[in-house]
Amino acid sequence: MVFFRSVSALSKLRSRLVQQPSFLNGSVRWLQMQSSSELDLHSQLKDLIPEQQERLKKLKSEHGKVQLGNITVDMVVGGMRGMTGLLWETSLLDPDEGIRFRGLSIPECQKVLPTANPGGEPLPEGLLWLLLTGKLPSKEQVNALSKELQNRATVPDHVYKAINALPVTAHPMTQFATGIMALQVQSEFQKAYEKGIHKSKFWEPTYEDSLNLIAQVPVVASFVYRRAYKDGQIIPADDSLDYGGNFSHMLGFDSPKMQELMRLYVTIHSDHEGGNVSAHTAHLVASALSDPYLSFAAALNGLAGPLHGLANQEVLLWIKSVVEECGDNITTEELKEYVWKTLNSGKVVPGFGHGVLRKTDPRYTCQREFALKHLPDDPLFQLVSKLYEVVPPILTELGKVKNPWPNVDAHSGVLLNHFGLTEARYFTVLFGVSRSIGICSQLIWDRALGLALERPKSVTMDWLDSYCKKAA
Ligand code: NMX
Ligand code: MLT
C-alpha cells in the first residue's frame, strides 16, 4: 500500500492534519494529542489491540482459505525466497521501492517524524511509536517516550560481570549477545508465565520486556564498545539527550553531526519486514513463547553472520583493503580488477545484492545524501561512490546475481569511520541496537494477536524426488 504519492504532498498533508485532526486511509494516522494517556504508549496500544484482534479474526474467517502462491522445489531448496509465509505488521518491503515503515518510505519518515533539530534526522523514539501504533507521534509523545526509555535504562550489575567474563578480544557481537542473555533474568514475561498468566494478557509483560530491552540495549552496547576499544572507560548516560544522541554520547562521540548520524542510523536499520534472518529468527523463537530477551538474543546471533548484519563490518574492512593494496588514488580500472579478484577468490562483494530488493536500497541512498551534505570530500566516501559505478555492471556480468545494486551496509561504515568510530568489528552491534526497535515492536503484536507457534513442514530429497516423479 502506498499512502503518500510524494514527499511534498505528504508535507502538505501533515500541515493540514495538524490543523484539523482526521484519519488517513490505511494504517498511518495522525492525531493531535491532549490528555496524558495520549502521551502514554501503553495506553495507546491498549486501545488499539482489540480492534486489530477483531481484524485478524475476520481475516481468518472470511479469507482463511485464499491462496497466496505456489510453493516450488526451488523455493524449498533455495532458502524459501519469494515464499510468503509470515505475518509482520510493522513494515513491508517492496523489491523496487524498498522499505516502508507502517506505510511510510524513508524519505517520508525523514519529512514527518519529529526531529531533535529543525530539518534534522528523525528521532528513533518517534519511529518506535510509529511501528508500534501505526500512528505518527507528536513531539510531545516522542519526548514522553524518550523519558520513559531513560527511566527503564538501568542495567543490572551482573550483566557487566557476564560480559567481563569474556576475553576483551571476543567479537563485539558475542559480547553484546552475552549481555542480552544476561538481561533475560529480569524478564517480566517469564515471571508472569510462571505465575500462570492468561494468554489474553501475554502482550502486557511482553510490552514491559520489550521497552526495557530497547531502553537497555544502547547501555549494554556502549559498554561493549568502551570495554573493547577504550580501556573500559565507561561514559554515563546524559538524560538531557534523546535515545540516538545519548547512544552516541555513551559511545564517546559528542559531535552534533555524529549524533544526527546515529539518529538516522538507528531509524533506518530498525526494521526490514519479517523474513530477514534476524527478524525471522526472533519471530520463530518468540513463537514458542520464549520471552523478548531470548528471542532478541537469538536474532543477534543471526545478525552476526557475514551475509546479514556482519556485512557492514566486511564492507569497511574490504574498502580499507582496497586502499591498502591500490593506494589512495585508485583508478576505475584498478578498482574493477580488485572487484574481479575478490569474486575470483570465491568471495562475495560485501554491501551489494539482496534477497528481496531489486534496486538500490533506499537506506543506502539516504546515507549517501547524508554524506553529500556532511562529508562530501571524505576519500572513503568518494571510493564508495566509485564502487556504485563499478560493482553493479560486474555483478550483472556474472549472470547469476539477482540484484547487483548496493544495500544498506555498503555505506554505513564510511560514515561512522568519518566521525571517528573506526572499529569495523563493532559495526554490527550498532545494527543490533537499531533492530531491537523493529523486532520488539513486532513481538508485542505477535503476542497481542496470539500468533501461532511457527512450525513449517520439511521434507527430504527422497521425498522431493518421489513427489516430483508422481507430479510429472
Ligand atoms: N557478490 C558476489 N556474489 C553475489 C553477490 C555479491 N554481492 N550477491 C549475490 N551473489 C551470488 C550469490 O552468492 C549466489 O551465488 P551462487 O549461486 O554461486 O550461490 C548468486 O549470486 C545468486 O544470489 P542472489 O539470488 O542474487 O542472492 P541471495 O538472495 O541468495 O543472497 C545476499 C542475498 C545479500 C546474501 C547476497 O547478495 C550477498 O551475499 N551479498 C553480499 C553480502 C551482503 O552485503 N550482505 C548484506 C545484506 C543486507 N543485510 O544487511 O543483511
Ligand atoms: C535487513 O535489513 O534485514 C537486510 O537488508 C536483509 C533482508 O532484508 O533480508
Tab-separated table of N, CA and C and ligand atoms in Angstrom, residues 93 272 275-278 308 354-356 361 363 408 431 435, ligand 2:
chain	number	residue	atom	x	y	z
A	93	LEU	N	8.349	-4.658	2.698
A	93	LEU	CA	9.442	-4.372	1.757
A	93	LEU	C	8.978	-4.571	0.326
A	272	HIS	N	12.981	-4.408	8.686
A	272	HIS	CA	13.039	-4.669	7.241
A	272	HIS	C	12.118	-5.818	6.917
A	275	GLY	N	10.971	-11.311	7.085
A	275	GLY	CA	11.649	-12.512	6.589
A	275	GLY	C	13.160	-12.474	6.675
A	276	ASN	N	13.746	-11.312	6.978
A	276	ASN	CA	15.212	-11.283	7.080
A	276	ASN	C	15.657	-12.167	8.250
A	277	VAL	N	16.928	-12.559	8.230
A	277	VAL	CA	17.375	-13.592	9.187
A	277	VAL	C	17.127	-13.173	10.641
A	278	SER	N	17.449	-11.936	10.998
A	278	SER	CA	17.323	-11.565	12.422
A	278	SER	C	15.859	-11.474	12.846
A	308	HIS	N	24.440	-11.373	6.463
A	308	HIS	CA	23.405	-10.484	7.019
A	308	HIS	C	24.108	-9.270	7.655
A	354	HIS	N	20.901	-8.474	-2.621
A	354	HIS	CA	19.864	-8.580	-1.590
A	354	HIS	C	18.928	-9.747	-1.899
A	355	GLY	N	18.354	-10.305	-0.834
A	355	GLY	CA	17.421	-11.415	-1.003
A	355	GLY	C	16.072	-10.995	-1.565
A	356	VAL	N	15.686	-9.742	-1.378
A	356	VAL	CA	14.372	-9.269	-1.843
A	356	VAL	C	14.504	-8.044	-2.755
A	361	ASP	N	19.111	0.107	-2.521
A	361	ASP	CA	18.428	0.176	-1.221
A	361	ASP	C	18.238	1.651	-0.824
A	363	ARG	N	17.945	2.799	1.928
A	363	ARG	CA	18.759	3.065	3.129
A	363	ARG	C	20.179	3.445	2.709
A	408	VAL	N	22.129	-1.557	2.355
A	408	VAL	CA	22.353	-0.629	3.476
A	408	VAL	C	23.805	-0.647	3.966
A	431	PHE	N	23.924	-2.047	14.385
A	431	PHE	CA	22.790	-2.595	13.630
A	431	PHE	C	21.843	-3.294	14.628
A	435	ARG	N	17.951	-2.721	15.470
A	435	ARG	CA	16.975	-3.766	15.149
A	435	ARG	C	16.103	-4.139	16.349
B	2	MLT	C1	17.917	-6.413	6.639
B	2	MLT	O1	17.880	-5.210	6.906
B	2	MLT	O2	17.434	-7.256	7.415
B	2	MLT	C2	18.628	-6.853	5.405
B	2	MLT	O3	18.519	-5.918	4.392
B	2	MLT	C3	18.355	-8.251	4.975
B	2	MLT	C4	16.980	-8.584	4.477
B	2	MLT	O4	16.069	-7.776	4.447
B	2	MLT	O5	16.823	-9.754	4.057
